[in-house]
mmCIF file of C-alpha atoms in Angstrom:
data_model
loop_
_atom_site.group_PDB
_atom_site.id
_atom_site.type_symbol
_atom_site.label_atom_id
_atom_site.label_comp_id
_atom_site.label_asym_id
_atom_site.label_seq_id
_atom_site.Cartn_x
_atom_site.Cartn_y
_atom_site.Cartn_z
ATOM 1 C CA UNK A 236 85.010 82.008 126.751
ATOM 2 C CA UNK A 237 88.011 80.806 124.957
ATOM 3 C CA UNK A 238 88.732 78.270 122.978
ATOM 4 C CA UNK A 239 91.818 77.998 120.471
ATOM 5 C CA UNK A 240 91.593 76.826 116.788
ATOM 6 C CA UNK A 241 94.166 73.786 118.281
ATOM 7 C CA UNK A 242 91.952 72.598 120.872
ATOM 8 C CA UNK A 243 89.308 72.293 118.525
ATOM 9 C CA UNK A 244 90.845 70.353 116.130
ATOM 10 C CA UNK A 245 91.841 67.826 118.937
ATOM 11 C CA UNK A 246 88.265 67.995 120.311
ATOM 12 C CA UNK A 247 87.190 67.031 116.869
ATOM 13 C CA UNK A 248 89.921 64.278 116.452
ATOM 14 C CA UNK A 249 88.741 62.895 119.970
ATOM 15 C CA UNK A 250 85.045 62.769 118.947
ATOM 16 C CA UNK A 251 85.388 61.418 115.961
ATOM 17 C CA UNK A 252 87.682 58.213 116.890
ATOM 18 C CA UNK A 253 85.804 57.970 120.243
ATOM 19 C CA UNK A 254 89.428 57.106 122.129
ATOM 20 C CA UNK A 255 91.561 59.632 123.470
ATOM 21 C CA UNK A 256 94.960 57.625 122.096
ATOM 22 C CA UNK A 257 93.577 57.144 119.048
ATOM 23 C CA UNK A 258 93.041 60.947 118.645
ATOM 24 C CA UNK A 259 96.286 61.606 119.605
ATOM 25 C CA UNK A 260 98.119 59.324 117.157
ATOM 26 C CA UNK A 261 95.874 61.050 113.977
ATOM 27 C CA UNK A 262 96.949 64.026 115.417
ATOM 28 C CA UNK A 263 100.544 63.562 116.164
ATOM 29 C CA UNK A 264 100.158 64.836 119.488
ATOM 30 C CA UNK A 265 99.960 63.466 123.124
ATOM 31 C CA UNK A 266 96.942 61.424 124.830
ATOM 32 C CA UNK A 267 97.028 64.646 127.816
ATOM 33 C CA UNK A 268 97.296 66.800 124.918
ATOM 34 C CA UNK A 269 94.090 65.707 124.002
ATOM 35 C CA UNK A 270 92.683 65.554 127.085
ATOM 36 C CA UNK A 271 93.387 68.638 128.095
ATOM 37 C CA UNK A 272 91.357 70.211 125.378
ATOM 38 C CA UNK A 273 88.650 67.923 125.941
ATOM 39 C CA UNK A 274 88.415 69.622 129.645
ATOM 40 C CA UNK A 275 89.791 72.791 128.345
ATOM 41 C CA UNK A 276 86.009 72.880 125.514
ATOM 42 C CA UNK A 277 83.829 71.598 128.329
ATOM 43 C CA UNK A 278 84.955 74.102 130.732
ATOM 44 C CA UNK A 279 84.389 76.371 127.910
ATOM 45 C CA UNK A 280 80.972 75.409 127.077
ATOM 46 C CA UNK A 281 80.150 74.837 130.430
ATOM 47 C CA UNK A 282 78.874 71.298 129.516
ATOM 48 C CA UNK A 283 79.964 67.395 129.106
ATOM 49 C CA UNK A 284 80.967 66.847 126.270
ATOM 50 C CA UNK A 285 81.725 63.365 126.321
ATOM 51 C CA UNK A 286 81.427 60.460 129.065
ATOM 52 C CA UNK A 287 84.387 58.284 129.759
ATOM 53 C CA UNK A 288 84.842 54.837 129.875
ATOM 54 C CA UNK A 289 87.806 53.075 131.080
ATOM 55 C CA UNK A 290 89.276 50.669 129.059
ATOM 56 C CA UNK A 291 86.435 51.736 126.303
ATOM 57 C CA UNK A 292 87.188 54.754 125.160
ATOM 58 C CA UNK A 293 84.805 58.038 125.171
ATOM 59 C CA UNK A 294 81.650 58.394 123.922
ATOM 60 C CA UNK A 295 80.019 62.025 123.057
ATOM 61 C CA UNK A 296 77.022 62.832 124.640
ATOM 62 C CA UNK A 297 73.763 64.504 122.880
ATOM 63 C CA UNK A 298 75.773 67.915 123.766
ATOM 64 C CA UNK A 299 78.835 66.796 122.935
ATOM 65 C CA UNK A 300 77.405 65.671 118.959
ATOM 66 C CA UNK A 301 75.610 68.457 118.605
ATOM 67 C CA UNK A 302 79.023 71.092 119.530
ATOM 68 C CA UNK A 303 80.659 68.719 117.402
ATOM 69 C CA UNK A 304 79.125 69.315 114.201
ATOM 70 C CA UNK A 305 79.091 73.130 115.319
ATOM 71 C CA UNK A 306 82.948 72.453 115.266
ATOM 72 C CA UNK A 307 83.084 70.357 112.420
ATOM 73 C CA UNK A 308 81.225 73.200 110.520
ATOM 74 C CA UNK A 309 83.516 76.163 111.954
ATOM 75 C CA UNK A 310 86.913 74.164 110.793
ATOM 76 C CA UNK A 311 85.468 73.410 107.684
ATOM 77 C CA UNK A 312 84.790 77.466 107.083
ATOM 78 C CA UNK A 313 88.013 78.688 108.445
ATOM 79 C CA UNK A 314 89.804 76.054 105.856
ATOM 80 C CA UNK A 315 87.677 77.365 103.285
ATOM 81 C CA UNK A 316 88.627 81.269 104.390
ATOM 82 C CA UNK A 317 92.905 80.026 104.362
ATOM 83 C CA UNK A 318 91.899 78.399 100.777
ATOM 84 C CA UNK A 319 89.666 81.311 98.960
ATOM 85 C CA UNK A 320 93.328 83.417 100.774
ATOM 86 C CA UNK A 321 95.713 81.363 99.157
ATOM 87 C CA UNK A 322 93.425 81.731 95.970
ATOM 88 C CA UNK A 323 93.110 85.746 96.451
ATOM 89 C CA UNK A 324 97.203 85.667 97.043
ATOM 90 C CA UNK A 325 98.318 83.891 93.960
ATOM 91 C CA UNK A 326 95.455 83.898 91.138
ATOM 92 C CA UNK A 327 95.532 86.113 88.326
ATOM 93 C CA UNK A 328 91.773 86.737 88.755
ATOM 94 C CA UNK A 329 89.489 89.196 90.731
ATOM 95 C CA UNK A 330 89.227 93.045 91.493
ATOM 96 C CA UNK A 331 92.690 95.504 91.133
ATOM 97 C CA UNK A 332 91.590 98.939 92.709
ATOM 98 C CA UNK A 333 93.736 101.771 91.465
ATOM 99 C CA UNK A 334 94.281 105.253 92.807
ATOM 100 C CA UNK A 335 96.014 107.520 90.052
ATOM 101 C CA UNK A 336 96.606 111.088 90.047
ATOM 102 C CA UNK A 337 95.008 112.694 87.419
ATOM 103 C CA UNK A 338 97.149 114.610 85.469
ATOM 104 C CA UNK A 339 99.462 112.044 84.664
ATOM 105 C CA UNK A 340 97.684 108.693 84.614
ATOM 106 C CA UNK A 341 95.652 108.736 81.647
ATOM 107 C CA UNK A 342 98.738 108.639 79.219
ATOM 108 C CA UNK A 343 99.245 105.235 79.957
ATOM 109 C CA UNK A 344 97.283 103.961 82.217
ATOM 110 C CA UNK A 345 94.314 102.179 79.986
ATOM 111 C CA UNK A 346 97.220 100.937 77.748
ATOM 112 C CA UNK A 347 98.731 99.068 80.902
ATOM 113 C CA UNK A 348 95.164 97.672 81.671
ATOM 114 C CA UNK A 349 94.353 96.333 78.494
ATOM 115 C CA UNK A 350 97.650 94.280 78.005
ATOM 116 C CA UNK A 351 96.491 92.906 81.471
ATOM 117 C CA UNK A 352 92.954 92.367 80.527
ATOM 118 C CA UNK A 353 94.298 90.726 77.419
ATOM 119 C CA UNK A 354 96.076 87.678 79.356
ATOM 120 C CA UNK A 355 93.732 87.985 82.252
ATOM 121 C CA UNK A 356 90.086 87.658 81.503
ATOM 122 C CA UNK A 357 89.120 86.904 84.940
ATOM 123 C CA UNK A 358 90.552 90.317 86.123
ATOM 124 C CA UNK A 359 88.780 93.601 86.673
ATOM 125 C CA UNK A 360 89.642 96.925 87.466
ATOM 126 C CA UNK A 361 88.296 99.997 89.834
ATOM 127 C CA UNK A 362 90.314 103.010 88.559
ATOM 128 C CA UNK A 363 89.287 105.992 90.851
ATOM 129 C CA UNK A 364 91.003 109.566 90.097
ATOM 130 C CA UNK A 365 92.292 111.568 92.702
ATOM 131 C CA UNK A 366 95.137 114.027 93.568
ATOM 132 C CA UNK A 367 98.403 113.123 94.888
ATOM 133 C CA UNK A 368 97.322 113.543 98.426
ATOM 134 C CA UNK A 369 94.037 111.740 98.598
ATOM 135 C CA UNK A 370 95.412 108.962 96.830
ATOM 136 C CA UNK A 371 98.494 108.312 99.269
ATOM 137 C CA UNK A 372 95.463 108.672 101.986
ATOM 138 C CA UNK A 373 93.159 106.225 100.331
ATOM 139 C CA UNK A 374 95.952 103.358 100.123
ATOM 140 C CA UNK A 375 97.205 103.636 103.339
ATOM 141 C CA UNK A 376 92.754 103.505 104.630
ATOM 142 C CA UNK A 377 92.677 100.283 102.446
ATOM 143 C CA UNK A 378 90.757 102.027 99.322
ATOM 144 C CA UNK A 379 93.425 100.753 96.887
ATOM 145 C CA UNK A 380 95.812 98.207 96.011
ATOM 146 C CA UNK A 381 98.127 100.286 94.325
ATOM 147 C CA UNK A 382 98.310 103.518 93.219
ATOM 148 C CA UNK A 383 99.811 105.884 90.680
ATOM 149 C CA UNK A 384 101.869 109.321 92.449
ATOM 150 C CA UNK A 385 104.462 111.491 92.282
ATOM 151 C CA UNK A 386 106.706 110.624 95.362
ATOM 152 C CA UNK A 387 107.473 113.778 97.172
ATOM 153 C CA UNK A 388 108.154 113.472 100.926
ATOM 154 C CA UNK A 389 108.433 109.676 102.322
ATOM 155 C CA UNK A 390 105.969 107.573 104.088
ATOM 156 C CA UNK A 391 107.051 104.598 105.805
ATOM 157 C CA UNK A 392 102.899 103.398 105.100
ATOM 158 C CA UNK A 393 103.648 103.070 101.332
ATOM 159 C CA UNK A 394 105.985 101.545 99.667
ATOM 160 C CA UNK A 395 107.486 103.013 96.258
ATOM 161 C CA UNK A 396 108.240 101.698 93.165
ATOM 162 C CA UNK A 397 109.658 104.588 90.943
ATOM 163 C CA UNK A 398 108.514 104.966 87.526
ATOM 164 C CA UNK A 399 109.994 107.924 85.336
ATOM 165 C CA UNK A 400 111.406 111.211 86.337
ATOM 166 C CA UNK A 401 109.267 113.804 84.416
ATOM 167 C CA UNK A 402 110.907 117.367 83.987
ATOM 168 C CA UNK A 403 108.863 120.124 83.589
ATOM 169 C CA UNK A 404 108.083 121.600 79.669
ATOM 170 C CA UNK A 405 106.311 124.683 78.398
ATOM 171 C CA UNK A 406 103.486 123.878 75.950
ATOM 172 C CA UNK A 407 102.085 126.702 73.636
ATOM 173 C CA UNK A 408 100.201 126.938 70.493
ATOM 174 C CA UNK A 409 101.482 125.905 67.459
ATOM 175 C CA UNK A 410 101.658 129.443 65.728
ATOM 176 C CA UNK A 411 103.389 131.228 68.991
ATOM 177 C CA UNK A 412 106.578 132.745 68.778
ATOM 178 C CA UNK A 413 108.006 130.072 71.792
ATOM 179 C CA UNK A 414 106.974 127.297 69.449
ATOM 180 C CA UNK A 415 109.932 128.511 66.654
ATOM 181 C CA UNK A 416 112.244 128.077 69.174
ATOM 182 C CA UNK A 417 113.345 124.406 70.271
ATOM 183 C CA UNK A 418 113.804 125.251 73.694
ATOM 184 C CA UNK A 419 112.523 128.081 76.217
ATOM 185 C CA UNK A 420 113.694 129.708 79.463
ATOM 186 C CA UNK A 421 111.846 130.557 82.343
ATOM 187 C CA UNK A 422 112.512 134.761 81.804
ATOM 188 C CA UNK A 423 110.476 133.745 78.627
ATOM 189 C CA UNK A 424 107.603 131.801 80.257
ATOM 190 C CA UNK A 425 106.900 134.540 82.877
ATOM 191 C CA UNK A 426 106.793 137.211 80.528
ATOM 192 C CA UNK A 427 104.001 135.382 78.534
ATOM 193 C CA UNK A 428 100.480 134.950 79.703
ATOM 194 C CA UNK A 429 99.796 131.882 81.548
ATOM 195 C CA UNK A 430 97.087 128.863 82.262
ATOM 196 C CA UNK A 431 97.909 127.524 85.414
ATOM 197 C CA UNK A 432 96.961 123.596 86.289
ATOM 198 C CA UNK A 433 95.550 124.237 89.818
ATOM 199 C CA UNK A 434 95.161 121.021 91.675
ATOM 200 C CA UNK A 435 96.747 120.462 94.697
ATOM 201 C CA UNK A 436 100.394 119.895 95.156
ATOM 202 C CA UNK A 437 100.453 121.184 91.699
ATOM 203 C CA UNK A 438 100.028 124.523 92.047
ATOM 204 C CA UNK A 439 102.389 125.338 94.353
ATOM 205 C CA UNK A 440 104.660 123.166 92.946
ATOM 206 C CA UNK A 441 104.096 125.236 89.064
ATOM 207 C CA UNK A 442 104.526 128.553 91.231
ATOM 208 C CA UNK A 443 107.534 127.942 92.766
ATOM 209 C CA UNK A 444 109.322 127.616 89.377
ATOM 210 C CA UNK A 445 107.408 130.639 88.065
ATOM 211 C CA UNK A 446 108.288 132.776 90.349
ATOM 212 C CA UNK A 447 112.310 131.941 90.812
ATOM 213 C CA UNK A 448 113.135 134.952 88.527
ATOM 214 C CA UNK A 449 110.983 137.468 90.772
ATOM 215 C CA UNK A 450 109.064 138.505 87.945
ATOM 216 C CA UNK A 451 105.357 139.558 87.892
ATOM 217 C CA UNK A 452 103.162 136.925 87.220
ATOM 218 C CA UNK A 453 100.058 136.847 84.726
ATOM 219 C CA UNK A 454 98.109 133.856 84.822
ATOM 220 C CA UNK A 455 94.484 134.449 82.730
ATOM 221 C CA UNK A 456 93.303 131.010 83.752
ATOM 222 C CA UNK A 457 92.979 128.013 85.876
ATOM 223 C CA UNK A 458 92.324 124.415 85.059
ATOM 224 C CA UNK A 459 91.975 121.467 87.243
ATOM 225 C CA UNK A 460 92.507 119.290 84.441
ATOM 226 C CA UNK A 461 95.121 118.893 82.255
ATOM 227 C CA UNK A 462 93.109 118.322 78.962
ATOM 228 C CA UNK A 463 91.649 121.563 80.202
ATOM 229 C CA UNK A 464 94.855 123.169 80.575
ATOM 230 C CA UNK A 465 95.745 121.442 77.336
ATOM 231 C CA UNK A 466 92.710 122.689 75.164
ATOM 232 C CA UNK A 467 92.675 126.233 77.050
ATOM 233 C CA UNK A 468 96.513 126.787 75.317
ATOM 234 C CA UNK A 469 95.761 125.268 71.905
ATOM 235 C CA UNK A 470 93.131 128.509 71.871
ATOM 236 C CA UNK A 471 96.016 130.765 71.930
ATOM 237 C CA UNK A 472 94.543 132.511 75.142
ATOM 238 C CA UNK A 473 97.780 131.548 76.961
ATOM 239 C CA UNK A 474 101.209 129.022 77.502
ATOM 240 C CA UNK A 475 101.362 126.545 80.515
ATOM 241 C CA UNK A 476 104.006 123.856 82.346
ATOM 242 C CA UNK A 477 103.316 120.807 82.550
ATOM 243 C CA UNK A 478 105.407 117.460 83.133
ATOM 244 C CA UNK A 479 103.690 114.306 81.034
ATOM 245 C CA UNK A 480 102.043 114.410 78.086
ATOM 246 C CA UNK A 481 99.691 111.957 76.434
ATOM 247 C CA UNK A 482 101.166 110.518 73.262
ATOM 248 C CA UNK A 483 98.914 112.247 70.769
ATOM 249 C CA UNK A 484 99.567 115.664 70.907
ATOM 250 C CA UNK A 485 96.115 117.429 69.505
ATOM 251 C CA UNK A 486 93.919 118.105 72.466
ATOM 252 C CA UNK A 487 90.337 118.042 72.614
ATOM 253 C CA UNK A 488 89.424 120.988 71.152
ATOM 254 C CA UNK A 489 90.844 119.899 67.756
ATOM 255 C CA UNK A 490 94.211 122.248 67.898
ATOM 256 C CA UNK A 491 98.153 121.728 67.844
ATOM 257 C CA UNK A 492 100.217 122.546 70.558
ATOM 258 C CA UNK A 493 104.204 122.163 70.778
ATOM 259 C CA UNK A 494 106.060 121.030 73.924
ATOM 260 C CA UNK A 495 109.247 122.540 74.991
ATOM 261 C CA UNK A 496 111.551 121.900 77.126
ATOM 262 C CA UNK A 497 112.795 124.818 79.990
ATOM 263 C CA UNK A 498 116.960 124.846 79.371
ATOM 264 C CA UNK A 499 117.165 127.073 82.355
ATOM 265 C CA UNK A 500 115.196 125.002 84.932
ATOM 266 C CA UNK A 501 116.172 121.098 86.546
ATOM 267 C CA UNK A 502 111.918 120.808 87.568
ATOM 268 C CA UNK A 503 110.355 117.697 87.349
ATOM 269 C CA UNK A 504 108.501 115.192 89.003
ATOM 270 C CA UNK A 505 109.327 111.025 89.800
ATOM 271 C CA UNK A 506 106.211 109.006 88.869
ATOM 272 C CA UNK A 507 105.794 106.403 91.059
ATOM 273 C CA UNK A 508 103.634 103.066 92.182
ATOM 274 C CA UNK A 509 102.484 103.037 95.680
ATOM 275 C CA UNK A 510 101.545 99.619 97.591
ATOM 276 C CA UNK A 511 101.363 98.827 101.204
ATOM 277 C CA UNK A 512 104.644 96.856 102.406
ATOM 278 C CA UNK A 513 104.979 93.431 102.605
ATOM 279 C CA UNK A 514 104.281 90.537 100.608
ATOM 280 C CA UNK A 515 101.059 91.586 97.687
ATOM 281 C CA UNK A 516 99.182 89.445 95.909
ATOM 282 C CA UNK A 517 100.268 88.033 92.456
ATOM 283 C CA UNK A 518 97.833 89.989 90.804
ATOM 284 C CA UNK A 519 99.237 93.830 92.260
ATOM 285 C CA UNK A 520 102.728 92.154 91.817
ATOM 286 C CA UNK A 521 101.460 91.464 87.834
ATOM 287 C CA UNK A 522 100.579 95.170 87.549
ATOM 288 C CA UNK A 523 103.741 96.724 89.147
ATOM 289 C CA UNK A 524 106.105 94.576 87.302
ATOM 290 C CA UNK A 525 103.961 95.313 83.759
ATOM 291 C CA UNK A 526 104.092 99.268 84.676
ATOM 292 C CA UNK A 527 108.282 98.863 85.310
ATOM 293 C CA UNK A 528 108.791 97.095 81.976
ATOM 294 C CA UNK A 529 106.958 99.664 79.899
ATOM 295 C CA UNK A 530 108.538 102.280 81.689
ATOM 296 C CA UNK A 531 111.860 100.497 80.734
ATOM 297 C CA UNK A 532 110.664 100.308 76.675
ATOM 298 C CA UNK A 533 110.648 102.929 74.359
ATOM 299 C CA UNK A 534 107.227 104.092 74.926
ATOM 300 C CA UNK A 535 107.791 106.169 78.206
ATOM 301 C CA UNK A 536 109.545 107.863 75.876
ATOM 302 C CA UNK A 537 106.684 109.632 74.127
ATOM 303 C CA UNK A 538 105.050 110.603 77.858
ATOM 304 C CA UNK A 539 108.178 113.359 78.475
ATOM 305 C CA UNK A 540 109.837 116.277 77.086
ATOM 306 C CA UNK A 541 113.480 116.222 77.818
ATOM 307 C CA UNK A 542 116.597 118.266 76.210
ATOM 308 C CA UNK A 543 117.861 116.688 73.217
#
């Protein structure tokens, strides 16, 4: 049994002005229009609807009121659903789900949040940590509105926005022989021990610019977190890559660590935004545009270490 959204709107028209003209002229629409959805619902419902009388007009019978305020109530809903839409679509108000990859996110993402917050106190967030991969996966499954990655291969499911191009640095303890210097080569990295940040893409991606030079690797530890990775070097165990940094250097373990950039290396990484094509709602279109314009200040500044 079908039965289009149309017809039911002329069925409606035709019950409530009890004349098949008359529901054509409120509907802008033909009298056989209207009669044909009047035999088109009955045929449907497999009942009479109305009874017909020439020169009189149409009159619903017990059936016929009864479907009609089933009607009445099912137009009444579906304007409702195309009206809570349009208010989903263009309100600054409601539930932004974010997918970030970890190691990066947390330098700036609660600052971005905040500002939003700020202006928009009917908005809340769902910030969910991931890795580069699941993320990608959980926007393209419908998990998230937008998310936080560093574009590698393209995927015509997600969109990109690109953010900042993050090249890779050496960080070391403050007291280490690499931190007199203002830069470092890789020769010099390799030689050293090293805490590796093993998550995936990541680690691969770290031992691929280790081992250019061929040399013999010695990595003491492995972190799945940066501030891990970050608090593992400030204890002078070892020296590690990374590619953003938050903007206060001392980690959690209370110690100094300097940041250097690699003058023999062009490694780095694009930060990007991630968002199903297609039109988005004003409130994922607020967030992208508000991560491009601080990207665009001088506070992504502070998030890299590049060559002077």
């Amino acid at each position: 049994m079908t039965l289009s959204l149309r017809a039911m709107r002329y069925v409606q028209a035709a019950l409530k002005h009890g004349s098949i003209t008359g529901a054509a002229e409120a509907t802008h629409v033909t009298p056989s229009a209207i009669a044909a959805a009047l035999d088109q619902a009955e045929a449907a419902f497999g009942m009479a609807l109305v009874t017909r009388a020439r020169a009189k007009g149409i009159f619903p019978t017990a059936a016929g009121r009864d479907v009609g305020r089933r009607i009445d109530d099912l137009l009444e809903r579906y304007e409702g659903l195309l009206t809570s839409i349009s208010d989903l679509q263009s309100n600054l108000s409601g539930n932004l789900s974010i997918g970030y990859n970890a190691p990066i996110a947390p330098a700036f993402l609660p600052m971005l949040a905040a500002q939003i917050l700020e202006a928009n106190p009917g908005v809340t967030f769902t910030l969910t940590e991931g890795d580069n991969n699941s993320v990608q996966t959980g926007l393209v499954d419908g998990q998230f509105d937008v998310i936080l990655f560093v574009e590698e291969l393209p995927n015509p499911q997600i969109e990109m926005q690109p953010l900042i191009y993050a090249p890779t640095y050496c960080l070391c303890p403050t007291d280490h022989a690499l931190a007199q210097q203002e830069t470092v080569s890789v020769s010099q990295v390799v030689a050293e021990p090293l805490i590796l940040l093993d998550r995936p893409a990541a680690r691969g991606y770290y031992l691929d610019l280790l081992e250019q030079n061929g040399g013999e690797l010695h990595i003491l530890a492995t972190a799945n977190s940066t501030e891990m990775v970050r608090s593992l070097v400030a204890s002078k165990i070892g020296i590690s890559l990374l590619n953003m940094k938050p903007q206060d250097l001392p980690t959690y373990a209370g110690q100094d660590i300097r940041c250097l950039p690699i003058r023999d290396s062009n490694s780095g990484v694009t930060l990007s935004l991630g968002f199903a094509p297609g039109p988005k709602r004003k409130l994922v279109q607020t967030f992208v545009e508000s991560c491009v314009t601080f990207f665009e200040s001088p506070s992504d500044a502070n998030l890299t270490v590049s060559m002077a």
